[in-house]
PDB file of C-alpha atoms in Angstrom:
ATOM      1  CA  MET A  21     102.640 103.805  62.307  1.00 96.00           C
ATOM      2  CA  ILE A  22     102.528 103.581  66.107  1.00 97.00           C
ATOM      3  CA  VAL A  23      99.742 101.161  67.292  1.00 97.00           C
ATOM      4  CA  GLY A  24     100.582 101.074  70.961  1.00 97.00           C
ATOM      5  CA  ILE A  25     102.520 102.931  73.633  1.00 98.00           C
ATOM      6  CA  GLY A  26     103.021 101.914  77.329  1.00 98.00           C
ATOM      7  CA  SER A  27     105.146 103.121  80.140  1.00 98.00           C
ATOM      8  CA  ASP A  28     105.735 101.910  83.743  1.00 98.00           C
ATOM      9  CA  LEU A  29     107.636 102.832  86.940  1.00 98.00           C
ATOM     10  CA  CYS A  30     108.576 100.023  89.339  1.00 98.00           C
ATOM     11  CA  ASP A  31     109.851 100.331  92.869  1.00 98.00           C
ATOM     12  CA  ILE A  32     113.058  98.275  93.097  1.00 98.00           C
ATOM     13  CA  ASN A  33     112.656  97.835  96.850  1.00 98.00           C
ATOM     14  CA  ARG A  34     109.239  96.248  96.325  1.00 98.00           C
ATOM     15  CA  ILE A  35     110.721  93.729  93.934  1.00 98.00           C
ATOM     16  CA  GLN A  36     113.462  92.948  96.476  1.00 98.00           C
ATOM     17  CA  LYS A  37     110.819  92.378  99.054  1.00 98.00           C
ATOM     18  CA  SER A  38     109.066  89.997  96.808  1.00 98.00           C
ATOM     19  CA  LEU A  39     112.353  88.185  96.072  1.00 98.00           C
ATOM     20  CA  ASN A  40     113.057  87.913  99.757  1.00 98.00           C
ATOM     21  CA  ARG A  41     109.555  86.800 100.688  1.00 98.00           C
ATOM     22  CA  PHE A  42     108.568  84.543  97.781  1.00 97.00           C
ATOM     23  CA  GLY A  43     111.825  83.794  95.961  1.00 96.00           C
ATOM     24  CA  ASP A  44     111.356  81.199  93.131  1.00 97.00           C
ATOM     25  CA  ARG A  45     107.621  81.268  93.543  1.00 97.00           C
ATOM     26  CA  PHE A  46     107.679  84.960  92.532  1.00 98.00           C
ATOM     27  CA  THR A  47     110.210  84.691  89.709  1.00 98.00           C
ATOM     28  CA  HIS A  48     108.778  81.597  88.227  1.00 98.00           C
ATOM     29  CA  ARG A  49     105.321  83.111  88.186  1.00 97.00           C
ATOM     30  CA  VAL A  50     106.371  86.360  86.465  1.00 97.00           C
ATOM     31  CA  PHE A  51     109.570  85.891  84.530  1.00 98.00           C
ATOM     32  CA  THR A  52     110.630  83.395  81.806  1.00 98.00           C
ATOM     33  CA  GLU A  53     113.643  81.184  82.175  1.00 98.00           C
ATOM     34  CA  GLY A  54     115.733  83.534  80.033  1.00 97.00           C
ATOM     35  CA  GLU A  55     114.881  86.461  82.145  1.00 98.00           C
ATOM     36  CA  ARG A  56     115.674  84.637  85.309  1.00 98.00           C
ATOM     37  CA  VAL A  57     118.981  83.484  84.121  1.00 97.00           C
ATOM     38  CA  LYS A  58     119.940  86.980  82.991  1.00 96.00           C
ATOM     39  CA  SER A  59     118.746  88.696  86.171  1.00 97.00           C
ATOM     40  CA  ASP A  60     120.126  86.061  88.593  1.00 97.00           C
ATOM     41  CA  ARG A  61     123.642  86.595  87.303  1.00 96.00           C
ATOM     42  CA  ARG A  62     123.586  90.394  87.845  1.00 95.00           C
ATOM     43  CA  ALA A  63     125.054  92.032  90.875  1.00 95.00           C
ATOM     44  CA  ALA A  64     121.989  94.398  90.983  1.00 96.00           C
ATOM     45  CA  ARG A  65     119.603  91.464  90.870  1.00 97.00           C
ATOM     46  CA  ALA A  66     116.511  93.214  92.107  1.00 98.00           C
ATOM     47  CA  ALA A  67     117.080  96.250  89.753  1.00 98.00           C
ATOM     48  CA  SER A  68     117.391  93.853  86.834  1.00 97.00           C
ATOM     49  CA  TYR A  69     114.118  92.141  87.818  1.00 98.00           C
ATOM     50  CA  ALA A  70     112.529  95.466  88.312  1.00 98.00           C
ATOM     51  CA  ARG A  71     113.322  96.763  84.827  1.00 98.00           C
ATOM     52  CA  ARG A  72     111.869  93.601  83.293  1.00 98.00           C
ATOM     53  CA  PHE A  73     108.841  93.872  85.552  1.00 98.00           C
ATOM     54  CA  ALA A  74     108.273  97.514  84.299  1.00 98.00           C
ATOM     55  CA  ALA A  75     108.761  96.425  80.751  1.00 98.00           C
ATOM     56  CA  LYS A  76     106.099  93.706  81.020  1.00 97.00           C
ATOM     57  CA  GLU A  77     103.707  96.210  82.535  1.00 97.00           C
ATOM     58  CA  ALA A  78     104.434  98.770  79.813  1.00 97.00           C
ATOM     59  CA  CYS A  79     104.057  96.141  77.141  1.00 97.00           C
ATOM     60  CA  SER A  80     100.644  95.108  78.502  1.00 96.00           C
ATOM     61  CA  LYS A  81      99.609  98.779  78.338  1.00 96.00           C
ATOM     62  CA  ALA A  82     100.916  99.124  74.772  1.00 97.00           C
ATOM     63  CA  LEU A  83      98.852  96.025  73.859  1.00 97.00           C
ATOM     64  CA  GLY A  84      95.836  97.805  75.288  1.00 93.00           C
ATOM     65  CA  THR A  85      94.825  94.880  77.594  1.00 91.00           C
ATOM     66  CA  GLY A  86      96.904  95.126  80.756  1.00 83.00           C
ATOM     67  CA  LEU A  87      97.310  91.695  82.441  1.00 84.00           C
ATOM     68  CA  ARG A  88      93.945  90.412  81.441  1.00 85.00           C
ATOM     69  CA  LEU A  89      92.045  89.140  78.269  1.00 87.00           C
ATOM     70  CA  GLY A  90      94.476  86.252  77.996  1.00 88.00           C
ATOM     71  CA  VAL A  91      97.666  88.246  78.410  1.00 94.00           C
ATOM     72  CA  PHE A  92      99.930  86.685  81.090  1.00 95.00           C
ATOM     73  CA  TRP A  93     103.244  87.729  82.660  1.00 96.00           C
ATOM     74  CA  ARG A  94     105.305  85.039  80.836  1.00 96.00           C
ATOM     75  CA  ASP A  95     103.710  85.800  77.515  1.00 97.00           C
ATOM     76  CA  MET A  96     106.056  88.842  77.420  1.00 97.00           C
ATOM     77  CA  GLU A  97     109.815  88.369  77.519  1.00 98.00           C
ATOM     78  CA  VAL A  98     112.466  91.027  77.542  1.00 98.00           C
ATOM     79  CA  VAL A  99     115.200  89.802  75.081  1.00 97.00           C
ATOM     80  CA  ASN A 100     118.182  91.548  73.469  1.00 93.00           C
ATOM     81  CA  LEU A 101     118.804  91.942  69.756  1.00 93.00           C
ATOM     82  CA  PRO A 102     122.254  90.954  68.520  1.00 93.00           C
ATOM     83  CA  GLY A 103     123.677  94.435  69.177  1.00 94.00           C
ATOM     84  CA  GLY A 104     122.312  94.411  72.732  1.00 92.00           C
ATOM     85  CA  ARG A 105     119.146  96.559  72.338  1.00 95.00           C
ATOM     86  CA  PRO A 106     116.274  95.381  74.221  1.00 96.00           C
ATOM     87  CA  THR A 107     112.923  94.268  72.752  1.00 97.00           C
ATOM     88  CA  MET A 108     110.038  92.013  73.716  1.00 98.00           C
ATOM     89  CA  ARG A 109     109.389  88.470  72.499  1.00 98.00           C
ATOM     90  CA  LEU A 110     105.704  87.780  72.751  1.00 98.00           C
ATOM     91  CA  THR A 111     103.916  84.409  72.964  1.00 97.00           C
ATOM     92  CA  GLY A 112     100.390  83.104  73.864  1.00 96.00           C
ATOM     93  CA  GLY A 113      97.744  85.701  74.462  1.00 96.00           C
ATOM     94  CA  ALA A 114     100.168  88.600  74.120  1.00 97.00           C
ATOM     95  CA  LEU A 115     101.147  87.453  70.623  1.00 97.00           C
ATOM     96  CA  ALA A 116      97.528  86.939  69.626  1.00 95.00           C
ATOM     97  CA  ARG A 117      96.713  90.517  70.811  1.00 96.00           C
ATOM     98  CA  LEU A 118      99.780  91.881  68.948  1.00 97.00           C
ATOM     99  CA  ASN A 119      98.780  90.126  65.736  1.00 96.00           C
ATOM    100  CA  ALA A 120      95.135  91.455  66.138  1.00 95.00           C
ATOM    101  CA  MET A 121      96.516  95.009  66.405  1.00 96.00           C
ATOM    102  CA  ILE A 122      98.603  94.950  63.280  1.00 97.00           C
ATOM    103  CA  PRO A 123      96.867  95.925  59.926  1.00 96.00           C
ATOM    104  CA  PRO A 124      97.195  93.633  56.965  1.00 95.00           C
ATOM    105  CA  GLY A 125     100.360  93.946  54.959  1.00 94.00           C
ATOM    106  CA  MET A 126     102.261  95.284  57.945  1.00 96.00           C
ATOM    107  CA  GLN A 127     104.610  93.788  60.490  1.00 96.00           C
ATOM    108  CA  PRO A 128     105.121  94.599  64.161  1.00 97.00           C
ATOM    109  CA  VAL A 129     108.240  96.071  65.635  1.00 96.00           C
ATOM    110  CA  ILE A 130     108.516  96.540  69.424  1.00 97.00           C
ATOM    111  CA  HIS A 131     110.771  99.153  70.721  1.00 98.00           C
ATOM    112  CA  VAL A 132     111.798  99.079  74.399  1.00 98.00           C
ATOM    113  CA  SER A 133     113.753 101.433  76.601  1.00 98.00           C
ATOM    114  CA  LEU A 134     114.749 100.390  80.037  1.00 98.00           C
ATOM    115  CA  THR A 135     116.507 102.350  82.848  1.00 97.00           C
ATOM    116  CA  ASP A 136     116.781 102.493  86.603  1.00 97.00           C
ATOM    117  CA  ASP A 137     117.860 105.097  89.131  1.00 97.00           C
ATOM    118  CA  PRO A 138     117.388 103.401  92.440  1.00 97.00           C
ATOM    119  CA  PRO A 139     114.962 103.068  94.045  1.00 98.00           C
ATOM    120  CA  VAL A 140     112.945 103.255  90.706  1.00 98.00           C
ATOM    121  CA  ALA A 141     113.108 101.181  87.479  1.00 98.00           C
ATOM    122  CA  GLN A 142     111.332 102.546  84.392  1.00 98.00           C
ATOM    123  CA  ALA A 143     110.384 101.126  80.953  1.00 98.00           C
ATOM    124  CA  PHE A 144     108.828 102.512  77.760  1.00 98.00           C
ATOM    125  CA  VAL A 145     107.317 100.202  75.120  1.00 98.00           C
ATOM    126  CA  ILE A 146     106.328 101.418  71.607  1.00 98.00           C
ATOM    127  CA  ILE A 147     104.550  98.935  69.195  1.00 98.00           C
ATOM    128  CA  GLU A 148     104.964 100.054  65.608  1.00 97.00           C
ATOM    129  CA  ALA A 149     103.428  98.643  62.476  1.00 97.00           C
ATOM    130  CA  LEU A 150     105.675  98.804  59.390  1.00 96.00           C
ATOM    131  CA  PRO A 151     104.957  97.762  55.917  1.00 95.00           C
ATOM    132  CA  VAL A 152     106.137  94.179  55.078  1.00 91.00           C
ATOM    133  CA  ALA A 153     109.171  94.506  52.791  1.00 77.00           C
ATOM    134  CA  PRO A 154     108.966  93.033  49.283  1.00 74.00           C
ATOM    135  CA  HIS A 155     111.031  89.836  49.047  1.00 67.00           C
ATOM    136  CA  GLY A 156     114.682  90.558  49.394  1.00 54.00           C
ATOM    137  CA  GLN A 157     114.316  94.235  50.215  1.00 59.00           C
ATOM    138  CA  ARG A 158     114.974  95.997  53.545  1.00 54.00           C
ATOM    139  CA  LEU A 159     112.580  98.851  54.447  1.00 55.00           C
ATOM    140  CA  ALA A 160     114.183 100.205  57.573  1.00 54.00           C
TER     141      ALA A 160
END
């Protein structure tokens, strides 16, 4: 069952301006260390940061809080599953909100889609609640 959906568009040029003007102050306020390492080694650095920024905004919308009620930028981290597919790792207030959204006997799965077509980056986040698998069984 889908319990949250969020989407966001982000202007890559706006992120570039923030990188130029504020540098580490901006990146350390908004992004986790893992996200900074990944984005800083990309040739299209601003686009990489913009995709992640859009994902955080989309995730906060899917959580139903936006960036308030204890949900902060670095509580949401774009990470990749072993096959490379993106997802979100939540901590702090974002994780608390996620846990509050999920009905008993179910577990959360966060689906993320990222893209960019300069000058715009886009992200979609879907939060799904799936039944907890009986011990040793796989449901999906």
